[in-house]
Amino acid sequence: MSQVFVLINQNQQFLSKSNEWVDGRESSRLFHSEHKDVAINQMFEANTRDIEQRIQLLQCPLNAKGHPQVQRVTEEALLADVSNADPDELPPEHPVEIPPQKPPELEPSSTPEWEPPSQPEGDPNSQPEIVPSQSLKT
């Protein structure tokens, strides 16, 4: 285990083991995980507690004592980290908006789905077979 993942927010603060945002001077207090999925779960939990946070994963080496070796991260370093990442894992810069569409059932169709019969099945002038005063019981 020579690389670990830590969490950093938009203010260049690191998440500590006690779920507080700290400046990263005391690396022994920082949350870190060698597993990316564990770090992503922690990022989700931290963002659930405070939805205003913009949290990112940062991969960093370990020092001789086994603590994450973090340095003050500049925005250029974060952008370089993003450019080396797998494109499938990155969120889109601007989500694609789909324009609202009318439901298809509201738009009239120029041609009917089926052709109506040319002649009616029965003669409209003929008498019905069952007279309403007659009983249907046999």
Short mmCIF file of N, CA, C and O in Angstrom, two decimals:
data_model
loop_
_atom_site.label_atom_id
_atom_site.label_comp_id
_atom_site.label_asym_id
_atom_site.label_seq_id
_atom_site.Cartn_x
_atom_site.Cartn_y
_atom_site.Cartn_z
N MET A 1 0.85 -1.18 0.00
CA MET A 1 0.00 0.00 0.00
C MET A 1 0.89 1.24 0.00
O MET A 1 1.36 1.68 1.02
N SER A 2 1.15 1.79 -1.18
CA SER A 2 1.97 2.98 -1.26
C SER A 2 1.15 4.21 -1.62
O SER A 2 1.61 5.33 -1.47
N GLN A 3 -0.08 4.00 -2.11
CA GLN A 3 -0.97 5.10 -2.47
C GLN A 3 -2.29 4.96 -1.71
O GLN A 3 -2.79 3.86 -1.53
N VAL A 4 -2.83 6.09 -1.26
CA VAL A 4 -4.13 6.10 -0.59
C VAL A 4 -4.98 7.22 -1.18
O VAL A 4 -4.47 8.10 -1.86
N PHE A 5 -6.27 7.15 -0.88
CA PHE A 5 -7.19 8.18 -1.33
C PHE A 5 -7.61 9.02 -0.13
O PHE A 5 -7.91 8.50 0.94
N VAL A 6 -7.60 10.33 -0.32
CA VAL A 6 -8.09 11.27 0.69
C VAL A 6 -9.17 12.11 0.02
O VAL A 6 -9.30 12.12 -1.21
N LEU A 7 -9.94 12.83 0.84
CA LEU A 7 -11.01 13.67 0.32
C LEU A 7 -10.67 15.13 0.55
O LEU A 7 -10.22 15.51 1.64
N ILE A 8 -10.90 15.92 -0.47
CA ILE A 8 -10.62 17.35 -0.40
C ILE A 8 -11.85 18.11 -0.89
O ILE A 8 -12.54 17.65 -1.80
N ASN A 9 -12.13 19.25 -0.26
CA ASN A 9 -13.30 20.02 -0.68
C ASN A 9 -12.87 21.24 -1.51
O ASN A 9 -11.69 21.43 -1.80
N GLN A 10 -13.84 22.06 -1.89
CA GLN A 10 -13.58 23.21 -2.74
C GLN A 10 -12.74 24.28 -2.05
O GLN A 10 -12.16 25.14 -2.71
N ASN A 11 -12.62 24.23 -0.75
CA ASN A 11 -11.82 25.20 0.01
C ASN A 11 -10.42 24.68 0.31
O ASN A 11 -9.74 25.21 1.18
N GLN A 12 -10.02 23.61 -0.37
CA GLN A 12 -8.71 22.99 -0.20
C GLN A 12 -8.52 22.46 1.22
O GLN A 12 -7.42 22.47 1.77
N GLN A 13 -9.60 21.98 1.84
CA GLN A 13 -9.54 21.37 3.15
C GLN A 13 -9.73 19.86 2.99
O GLN A 13 -10.42 19.41 2.08
N PHE A 14 -9.12 19.11 3.91
CA PHE A 14 -9.15 17.66 3.85
C PHE A 14 -10.09 17.13 4.92
O PHE A 14 -10.22 17.70 6.00
N LEU A 15 -10.74 16.00 4.62
CA LEU A 15 -11.63 15.38 5.59
C LEU A 15 -10.81 14.62 6.61
O LEU A 15 -9.92 13.84 6.26
N SER A 16 -11.10 14.84 7.90
CA SER A 16 -10.38 14.14 8.96
C SER A 16 -11.12 12.86 9.33
O SER A 16 -12.24 12.62 8.88
N LYS A 17 -10.49 12.06 10.17
CA LYS A 17 -11.12 10.82 10.64
C LYS A 17 -12.37 11.10 11.46
O LYS A 17 -13.26 10.27 11.54
N SER A 18 -12.44 12.29 12.06
CA SER A 18 -13.61 12.67 12.86
C SER A 18 -14.63 13.45 12.03
O SER A 18 -15.48 14.14 12.58
N ASN A 19 -14.54 13.34 10.71
CA ASN A 19 -15.48 13.96 9.77
C ASN A 19 -15.53 15.48 9.87
O ASN A 19 -16.58 16.09 9.73
N GLU A 20 -14.38 16.08 10.13
CA GLU A 20 -14.26 17.53 10.14
C GLU A 20 -13.35 17.93 8.98
O GLU A 20 -12.50 17.16 8.56
N TRP A 21 -13.51 19.14 8.49
CA TRP A 21 -12.66 19.63 7.41
C TRP A 21 -11.48 20.36 8.02
O TRP A 21 -11.65 21.33 8.76
N VAL A 22 -10.26 19.89 7.77
CA VAL A 22 -9.04 20.45 8.34
C VAL A 22 -8.09 20.84 7.22
O VAL A 22 -8.26 20.44 6.06
N ASP A 23 -7.06 21.61 7.57
CA ASP A 23 -6.14 22.11 6.54
C ASP A 23 -5.11 21.09 6.07
O ASP A 23 -4.44 21.30 5.07
N GLY A 24 -4.96 19.99 6.75
CA GLY A 24 -4.07 18.92 6.29
C GLY A 24 -2.66 18.97 6.85
O GLY A 24 -1.80 18.19 6.45
N ARG A 25 -2.40 19.86 7.80
CA ARG A 25 -1.05 19.93 8.39
C ARG A 25 -0.74 18.71 9.23
O ARG A 25 0.39 18.26 9.29
N GLU A 26 -1.75 18.17 9.90
CA GLU A 26 -1.56 16.96 10.71
C GLU A 26 -2.07 15.77 9.90
O GLU A 26 -3.24 15.41 9.97
N SER A 27 -1.19 15.16 9.16
CA SER A 27 -1.60 14.09 8.25
C SER A 27 -2.09 12.84 9.00
O SER A 27 -2.81 12.03 8.42
N SER A 28 -1.73 12.70 10.26
CA SER A 28 -2.19 11.53 11.02
C SER A 28 -3.69 11.61 11.31
O SER A 28 -4.32 10.59 11.59
N ARG A 29 -4.28 12.80 11.26
CA ARG A 29 -5.69 12.98 11.55
C ARG A 29 -6.58 12.80 10.31
O ARG A 29 -7.79 12.73 10.43
N LEU A 30 -5.99 12.72 9.13
CA LEU A 30 -6.78 12.70 7.91
C LEU A 30 -7.43 11.35 7.65
O LEU A 30 -6.82 10.31 7.89
N PHE A 31 -8.64 11.40 7.12
CA PHE A 31 -9.27 10.18 6.63
C PHE A 31 -8.49 9.75 5.39
O PHE A 31 -8.15 10.55 4.53
N HIS A 32 -8.20 8.45 5.31
CA HIS A 32 -7.58 7.92 4.10
C HIS A 32 -7.97 6.46 3.95
O HIS A 32 -8.29 5.79 4.92
N SER A 33 -7.96 6.01 2.71
CA SER A 33 -8.30 4.62 2.43
C SER A 33 -7.50 4.17 1.22
O SER A 33 -7.31 4.92 0.27
N GLU A 34 -7.03 2.94 1.27
CA GLU A 34 -6.31 2.39 0.12
C GLU A 34 -7.29 1.93 -0.95
O GLU A 34 -6.91 1.71 -2.09
N HIS A 35 -8.58 1.81 -0.60
CA HIS A 35 -9.60 1.35 -1.52
C HIS A 35 -10.43 2.53 -2.02
O HIS A 35 -10.99 3.28 -1.23
N LYS A 36 -10.52 2.65 -3.32
CA LYS A 36 -11.24 3.77 -3.92
C LYS A 36 -12.72 3.73 -3.59
O LYS A 36 -13.33 4.77 -3.32
N ASP A 37 -13.31 2.54 -3.58
CA ASP A 37 -14.75 2.45 -3.31
C ASP A 37 -15.09 2.88 -1.89
O ASP A 37 -16.13 3.50 -1.64
N VAL A 38 -14.21 2.60 -0.94
CA VAL A 38 -14.43 3.04 0.45
C VAL A 38 -14.37 4.56 0.52
O VAL A 38 -15.19 5.21 1.17
N ALA A 39 -13.41 5.15 -0.19
CA ALA A 39 -13.28 6.60 -0.21
C ALA A 39 -14.49 7.25 -0.88
O ALA A 39 -14.97 8.29 -0.44
N ILE A 40 -15.00 6.63 -1.94
CA ILE A 40 -16.19 7.17 -2.61
C ILE A 40 -17.40 7.10 -1.69
O ILE A 40 -18.20 8.04 -1.63
N ASN A 41 -17.54 6.02 -0.94
CA ASN A 41 -18.65 5.92 0.04
C ASN A 41 -18.53 7.01 1.09
O ASN A 41 -19.53 7.63 1.47
N GLN A 42 -17.32 7.26 1.57
CA GLN A 42 -17.12 8.31 2.57
C GLN A 42 -17.42 9.68 1.97
O GLN A 42 -17.99 10.55 2.64
N MET A 43 -17.06 9.86 0.71
CA MET A 43 -17.35 11.13 0.03
C MET A 43 -18.86 11.33 -0.06
O MET A 43 -19.36 12.43 0.19
N PHE A 44 -19.59 10.28 -0.37
CA PHE A 44 -21.05 10.36 -0.45
C PHE A 44 -21.64 10.71 0.92
O PHE A 44 -22.51 11.57 1.02
N GLU A 45 -21.15 10.08 1.98
CA GLU A 45 -21.67 10.36 3.32
C GLU A 45 -21.36 11.79 3.74
O GLU A 45 -22.19 12.47 4.33
N ALA A 46 -20.15 12.26 3.44
CA ALA A 46 -19.78 13.63 3.81
C ALA A 46 -20.63 14.64 3.03
O ALA A 46 -21.04 15.66 3.57
N ASN A 47 -20.91 14.34 1.78
CA ASN A 47 -21.71 15.25 0.99
C ASN A 47 -23.17 15.20 1.42
O ASN A 47 -23.87 16.19 1.29
N THR A 48 -23.62 14.09 1.95
CA THR A 48 -24.98 13.99 2.46
C THR A 48 -25.15 14.88 3.70
O THR A 48 -26.19 15.49 3.88
N ARG A 49 -24.13 14.95 4.52
CA ARG A 49 -24.19 15.79 5.72
C ARG A 49 -24.20 17.27 5.36
O ARG A 49 -24.81 18.08 6.04
N ASP A 50 -23.48 17.65 4.30
CA ASP A 50 -23.41 19.05 3.88
C ASP A 50 -23.43 19.09 2.36
O ASP A 50 -22.40 18.88 1.72
N ILE A 51 -24.60 19.39 1.80
CA ILE A 51 -24.74 19.32 0.34
C ILE A 51 -24.03 20.46 -0.37
O ILE A 51 -23.89 20.43 -1.59
N GLU A 52 -23.56 21.47 0.35
CA GLU A 52 -22.85 22.58 -0.28
C GLU A 52 -21.40 22.22 -0.60
O GLU A 52 -20.74 22.94 -1.33
N GLN A 53 -20.91 21.13 -0.02
CA GLN A 53 -19.51 20.74 -0.25
C GLN A 53 -19.33 20.20 -1.66
O GLN A 53 -20.17 19.46 -2.16
N ARG A 54 -18.24 20.55 -2.27
CA ARG A 54 -17.85 19.98 -3.57
C ARG A 54 -16.60 19.16 -3.31
O ARG A 54 -15.49 19.67 -3.26
N ILE A 55 -16.80 17.87 -3.10
CA ILE A 55 -15.74 16.99 -2.63
C ILE A 55 -15.14 16.24 -3.80
O ILE A 55 -15.85 15.81 -4.70
N GLN A 56 -13.81 16.08 -3.75
CA GLN A 56 -13.10 15.31 -4.77
C GLN A 56 -12.19 14.31 -4.11
O GLN A 56 -11.73 14.51 -2.99
N LEU A 57 -11.93 13.22 -4.84
CA LEU A 57 -10.96 12.23 -4.39
C LEU A 57 -9.57 12.69 -4.82
O LEU A 57 -9.39 13.19 -5.92
N LEU A 58 -8.62 12.49 -3.94
CA LEU A 58 -7.24 12.82 -4.27
C LEU A 58 -6.38 11.62 -3.89
O LEU A 58 -6.45 11.14 -2.76
N GLN A 59 -5.62 11.14 -4.84
CA GLN A 59 -4.73 10.00 -4.57
C GLN A 59 -3.37 10.57 -4.20
O GLN A 59 -2.83 11.44 -4.89
N CYS A 60 -2.81 10.10 -3.10
CA CYS A 60 -1.52 10.62 -2.67
C CYS A 60 -0.68 9.49 -2.06
O CYS A 60 -1.20 8.46 -1.63
N PRO A 61 0.63 9.67 -2.02
CA PRO A 61 1.51 8.63 -1.46
C PRO A 61 1.49 8.66 0.06
O PRO A 61 1.02 9.60 0.69
N LEU A 62 2.03 7.59 0.66
CA LEU A 62 2.18 7.52 2.12
C LEU A 62 3.58 7.96 2.51
O LEU A 62 4.55 7.73 1.78
N ASN A 63 3.68 8.57 3.69
CA ASN A 63 5.01 8.92 4.20
C ASN A 63 5.59 7.72 4.97
O ASN A 63 4.99 6.64 5.01
N ALA A 64 6.72 7.89 5.59
CA ALA A 64 7.41 6.79 6.28
C ALA A 64 6.59 6.25 7.45
O ALA A 64 6.72 5.07 7.80
N LYS A 65 5.75 7.07 8.05
CA LYS A 65 4.93 6.64 9.18
C LYS A 65 3.61 6.01 8.76
O LYS A 65 2.82 5.59 9.59
N GLY A 66 3.36 5.95 7.47
CA GLY A 66 2.12 5.35 6.98
C GLY A 66 0.95 6.30 6.94
O GLY A 66 -0.19 5.86 6.84
N HIS A 67 1.22 7.60 7.00
CA HIS A 67 0.16 8.62 6.92
C HIS A 67 0.17 9.21 5.52
O HIS A 67 1.20 9.24 4.85
N PRO A 68 -0.97 9.72 5.06
CA PRO A 68 -1.00 10.32 3.73
C PRO A 68 -0.07 11.53 3.65
O PRO A 68 -0.02 12.35 4.57
N GLN A 69 0.66 11.60 2.58
CA GLN A 69 1.58 12.72 2.37
C GLN A 69 0.88 13.71 1.44
O GLN A 69 0.93 13.59 0.22
N VAL A 70 0.20 14.68 2.06
CA VAL A 70 -0.55 15.67 1.27
C VAL A 70 0.22 16.97 1.25
O VAL A 70 1.00 17.29 2.14
N GLN A 71 0.00 17.69 0.20
CA GLN A 71 0.56 19.03 0.10
C GLN A 71 -0.59 19.96 -0.25
O GLN A 71 -1.63 19.52 -0.69
N ARG A 72 -0.38 21.21 -0.04
CA ARG A 72 -1.42 22.16 -0.41
C ARG A 72 -1.68 22.00 -1.90
O ARG A 72 -0.78 22.11 -2.72
N VAL A 73 -2.88 21.68 -2.24
CA VAL A 73 -3.21 21.36 -3.61
C VAL A 73 -3.68 22.62 -4.32
O VAL A 73 -4.52 23.36 -3.82
N THR A 74 -3.10 22.86 -5.49
CA THR A 74 -3.54 23.99 -6.30
C THR A 74 -4.60 23.52 -7.27
O THR A 74 -4.76 22.32 -7.51
N GLU A 75 -5.32 24.44 -7.84
CA GLU A 75 -6.36 24.06 -8.78
C GLU A 75 -5.77 23.42 -10.03
O GLU A 75 -6.36 22.54 -10.63
N GLU A 76 -4.56 23.83 -10.41
CA GLU A 76 -3.91 23.22 -11.57
C GLU A 76 -3.63 21.74 -11.31
O GLU A 76 -3.78 20.91 -12.20
N ALA A 77 -3.24 21.39 -10.09
CA ALA A 77 -2.98 19.99 -9.76
C ALA A 77 -4.27 19.17 -9.82
O ALA A 77 -4.26 18.03 -10.29
N LEU A 78 -5.37 19.76 -9.35
CA LEU A 78 -6.64 19.05 -9.42
C LEU A 78 -7.07 18.85 -10.87
O LEU A 78 -7.55 17.79 -11.24
N LEU A 79 -6.86 19.86 -11.69
CA LEU A 79 -7.23 19.73 -13.10
C LEU A 79 -6.35 18.70 -13.80
O LEU A 79 -6.82 17.95 -14.64
N ALA A 80 -5.07 18.63 -13.43
CA ALA A 80 -4.19 17.63 -14.02
C ALA A 80 -4.62 16.24 -13.60
O ALA A 80 -4.59 15.30 -14.40
N ASP A 81 -5.06 16.10 -12.35
CA ASP A 81 -5.54 14.81 -11.87
C ASP A 81 -6.79 14.39 -12.63
O ASP A 81 -6.96 13.23 -12.98
N VAL A 82 -7.67 15.35 -12.93
CA VAL A 82 -8.88 15.06 -13.67
C VAL A 82 -8.55 14.68 -15.11
O VAL A 82 -9.16 13.79 -15.68
N SER A 83 -7.56 15.33 -15.70
CA SER A 83 -7.24 15.03 -17.10
C SER A 83 -6.64 13.63 -17.25
O SER A 83 -6.73 13.04 -18.32
N ASN A 84 -6.05 13.08 -16.20
CA ASN A 84 -5.48 11.73 -16.26
C ASN A 84 -6.48 10.66 -15.87
O ASN A 84 -6.18 9.48 -15.96
N ALA A 85 -7.67 11.06 -15.43
CA ALA A 85 -8.65 10.10 -14.94
C ALA A 85 -9.36 9.42 -16.11
O ALA A 85 -9.30 9.87 -17.25
N ASP A 86 -10.02 8.34 -15.79
CA ASP A 86 -10.80 7.60 -16.76
C ASP A 86 -12.01 8.44 -17.16
O ASP A 86 -12.77 8.88 -16.30
N PRO A 87 -12.24 8.68 -18.44
CA PRO A 87 -13.35 9.54 -18.85
C PRO A 87 -14.72 9.02 -18.44
O PRO A 87 -15.64 9.78 -18.26
N ASP A 88 -14.85 7.71 -18.26
CA ASP A 88 -16.14 7.16 -17.86
C ASP A 88 -16.47 7.48 -16.41
O ASP A 88 -17.64 7.44 -16.01
N GLU A 89 -15.47 7.80 -15.60
CA GLU A 89 -15.71 8.09 -14.19
C GLU A 89 -15.95 9.57 -13.93
O GLU A 89 -16.33 9.95 -12.84
N LEU A 90 -15.70 10.42 -14.92
CA LEU A 90 -15.84 11.85 -14.73
C LEU A 90 -17.26 12.31 -15.00
O LEU A 90 -17.88 11.86 -15.96
N PRO A 91 -17.78 13.22 -14.17
CA PRO A 91 -19.10 13.77 -14.49
C PRO A 91 -18.97 14.73 -15.67
O PRO A 91 -17.92 15.32 -15.88
N PRO A 92 -20.02 14.91 -16.44
CA PRO A 92 -19.93 15.85 -17.56
C PRO A 92 -19.78 17.27 -17.06
O PRO A 92 -20.27 17.62 -15.98
N GLU A 93 -19.08 18.10 -17.83
CA GLU A 93 -18.90 19.50 -17.45
C GLU A 93 -20.24 20.20 -17.31
O GLU A 93 -20.52 20.85 -16.34
N HIS A 94 -21.05 20.07 -18.33
CA HIS A 94 -22.39 20.64 -18.32
C HIS A 94 -23.35 19.54 -18.71
O HIS A 94 -23.25 19.02 -19.82
N PRO A 95 -24.25 19.19 -17.84
CA PRO A 95 -25.17 18.12 -18.19
C PRO A 95 -25.99 18.50 -19.42
O PRO A 95 -26.36 19.65 -19.60
N VAL A 96 -26.24 17.54 -20.23
CA VAL A 96 -27.02 17.77 -21.44
C VAL A 96 -28.49 17.85 -21.04
O VAL A 96 -29.01 16.96 -20.39
N GLU A 97 -29.11 18.95 -21.41
CA GLU A 97 -30.52 19.11 -21.10
C GLU A 97 -31.34 18.64 -22.28
O GLU A 97 -31.07 18.99 -23.42
N ILE A 98 -32.32 17.86 -21.98
CA ILE A 98 -33.22 17.37 -23.02
C ILE A 98 -34.43 18.30 -23.03
O ILE A 98 -35.07 18.49 -21.99
N PRO A 99 -34.74 18.88 -24.18
CA PRO A 99 -35.89 19.79 -24.20
C PRO A 99 -37.17 19.02 -23.94
O PRO A 99 -37.30 17.86 -24.32
N PRO A 100 -38.12 19.67 -23.29
CA PRO A 100 -39.38 18.98 -23.02
C PRO A 100 -40.10 18.69 -24.34
O PRO A 100 -40.08 19.49 -25.26
N GLN A 101 -40.71 17.54 -24.39
CA GLN A 101 -41.42 17.14 -25.59
C GLN A 101 -42.87 16.86 -25.23
O GLN A 101 -43.17 16.45 -24.11
N LYS A 102 -43.73 17.09 -26.22
CA LYS A 102 -45.14 16.77 -26.00
C LYS A 102 -45.29 15.26 -26.06
O LYS A 102 -44.63 14.60 -26.85
N PRO A 103 -46.15 14.73 -25.23
CA PRO A 103 -46.40 13.28 -25.33
C PRO A 103 -46.96 12.98 -26.72
O PRO A 103 -47.75 13.75 -27.26
N PRO A 104 -46.58 11.87 -27.32
CA PRO A 104 -47.04 11.57 -28.68
C PRO A 104 -48.55 11.42 -28.79
O PRO A 104 -49.11 11.67 -29.83
N GLU A 105 -49.22 11.05 -27.71
CA GLU A 105 -50.67 10.87 -27.82
C GLU A 105 -51.41 12.19 -27.94
O GLU A 105 -52.58 12.23 -28.30
N LEU A 106 -50.76 13.33 -27.64
CA LEU A 106 -51.41 14.61 -27.76
C LEU A 106 -51.31 15.19 -29.17
O LEU A 106 -52.01 16.12 -29.51
N GLU A 107 -50.42 14.68 -29.97
CA GLU A 107 -50.26 15.19 -31.32
C GLU A 107 -51.16 14.39 -32.26
O GLU A 107 -51.08 13.16 -32.30
N PRO A 108 -52.03 15.10 -33.02
CA PRO A 108 -52.92 14.35 -33.93
C PRO A 108 -52.11 13.74 -35.07
O PRO A 108 -51.16 14.31 -35.57
N SER A 109 -52.52 12.57 -35.45
CA SER A 109 -51.86 11.86 -36.53
C SER A 109 -52.59 12.16 -37.83
O SER A 109 -53.82 12.24 -37.86
N SER A 110 -51.83 12.34 -38.90
CA SER A 110 -52.46 12.65 -40.18
C SER A 110 -53.15 11.42 -40.77
O SER A 110 -54.15 11.54 -41.47
N THR A 111 -52.63 10.25 -40.51
CA THR A 111 -53.25 9.03 -41.00
C THR A 111 -53.64 8.18 -39.81
O THR A 111 -52.90 8.08 -38.84
N PRO A 112 -54.81 7.55 -39.87
CA PRO A 112 -55.21 6.70 -38.74
C PRO A 112 -54.35 5.44 -38.69
O PRO A 112 -53.77 5.02 -39.69
N GLU A 113 -54.25 4.87 -37.51
CA GLU A 113 -53.48 3.65 -37.33
C GLU A 113 -54.13 2.47 -38.03
O GLU A 113 -53.47 1.52 -38.39
N TRP A 114 -55.45 2.47 -38.21
CA TRP A 114 -56.16 1.40 -38.89
C TRP A 114 -57.19 2.03 -39.81
O TRP A 114 -57.66 3.13 -39.58
N GLU A 115 -57.52 1.33 -40.81
CA GLU A 115 -58.50 1.81 -41.78
C GLU A 115 -59.89 1.41 -41.30
O GLU A 115 -60.14 0.23 -41.03
N PRO A 116 -60.81 2.36 -41.19
CA PRO A 116 -62.17 1.98 -40.82
C PRO A 116 -62.83 1.22 -41.96
O PRO A 116 -62.50 1.42 -43.12
N PRO A 117 -63.74 0.31 -41.63
CA PRO A 117 -64.41 -0.44 -42.70
C PRO A 117 -65.24 0.50 -43.57
O PRO A 117 -65.79 1.48 -43.09
N SER A 118 -65.29 0.17 -44.85
CA SER A 118 -66.00 1.05 -45.77
C SER A 118 -67.51 0.97 -45.57
O SER A 118 -68.21 1.94 -45.72
N GLN A 119 -68.03 -0.20 -45.24
CA GLN A 119 -69.46 -0.38 -45.01
C GLN A 119 -69.68 -0.71 -43.54
O GLN A 119 -68.92 -1.44 -42.93
N PRO A 120 -70.72 -0.16 -42.95
CA PRO A 120 -71.02 -0.55 -41.57
C PRO A 120 -71.42 -2.02 -41.50
O PRO A 120 -71.93 -2.58 -42.46
N GLU A 121 -71.17 -2.62 -40.36
CA GLU A 121 -71.46 -4.05 -40.21
C GLU A 121 -72.95 -4.35 -40.24
O GLU A 121 -73.37 -5.41 -40.66
N GLY A 122 -73.74 -3.46 -39.79
CA GLY A 122 -75.19 -3.67 -39.77
C GLY A 122 -75.89 -2.54 -40.49
O GLY A 122 -75.33 -1.46 -40.70
N ASP A 123 -77.14 -2.79 -40.80
CA ASP A 123 -77.93 -1.75 -41.45
C ASP A 123 -78.50 -0.86 -40.35
O ASP A 123 -79.20 -1.33 -39.44
N PRO A 124 -78.23 0.45 -40.41
CA PRO A 124 -78.73 1.32 -39.35
C PRO A 124 -80.25 1.44 -39.34
O PRO A 124 -80.84 1.83 -38.34
N ASN A 125 -80.91 1.09 -40.42
CA ASN A 125 -82.37 1.22 -40.49
C ASN A 125 -83.10 -0.05 -40.05
O ASN A 125 -84.31 -0.04 -39.88
N SER A 126 -82.38 -1.16 -39.84
CA SER A 126 -83.03 -2.41 -39.47
C SER A 126 -83.38 -2.42 -37.99
O SER A 126 -82.78 -1.71 -37.19
N GLN A 127 -84.35 -3.26 -37.63
CA GLN A 127 -84.80 -3.38 -36.25
C GLN A 127 -83.80 -4.24 -35.46
O GLN A 127 -83.21 -5.17 -36.00
N PRO A 128 -83.60 -3.95 -34.18
CA PRO A 128 -82.72 -4.80 -33.37
C PRO A 128 -83.33 -6.18 -33.19
O PRO A 128 -84.54 -6.36 -33.25
N GLU A 129 -82.46 -7.15 -32.99
CA GLU A 129 -82.92 -8.53 -32.83
C GLU A 129 -83.64 -8.73 -31.50
O GLU A 129 -84.56 -9.51 -31.40
N ILE A 130 -83.20 -8.03 -30.47
CA ILE A 130 -83.80 -8.18 -29.15
C ILE A 130 -84.58 -6.90 -28.86
O ILE A 130 -84.04 -5.80 -28.96
N VAL A 131 -85.79 -7.08 -28.49
CA VAL A 131 -86.62 -5.94 -28.13
C VAL A 131 -86.44 -5.72 -26.63
O VAL A 131 -86.45 -6.68 -25.86
N PRO A 132 -86.31 -4.51 -26.19
CA PRO A 132 -86.08 -4.29 -24.76
C PRO A 132 -87.16 -4.85 -23.86
O PRO A 132 -86.90 -5.19 -22.71
N SER A 133 -88.36 -5.02 -24.32
CA SER A 133 -89.40 -5.55 -23.45
C SER A 133 -89.32 -7.07 -23.32
O SER A 133 -89.90 -7.65 -22.43
N GLN A 134 -88.57 -7.72 -24.19
CA GLN A 134 -88.42 -9.17 -24.12
C GLN A 134 -87.40 -9.53 -23.05
O GLN A 134 -86.47 -8.81 -22.79
N SER A 135 -87.58 -10.68 -22.48
CA SER A 135 -86.66 -11.18 -21.47
C SER A 135 -85.56 -11.97 -22.14
O SER A 135 -85.79 -12.66 -23.15
N LEU A 136 -84.39 -11.94 -21.60
CA LEU A 136 -83.27 -12.67 -22.14
C LEU A 136 -83.22 -14.11 -21.64
O LEU A 136 -82.48 -14.92 -22.14
N LYS A 137 -84.02 -14.44 -20.64
CA LYS A 137 -84.02 -15.80 -20.07
C LYS A 137 -84.71 -16.74 -21.05
O LYS A 137 -85.70 -16.42 -21.66
N THR A 138 -84.22 -17.92 -21.15
CA THR A 138 -84.81 -18.92 -22.02
C THR A 138 -85.51 -19.99 -21.24
O THR A 138 -85.35 -20.27 -20.12
#
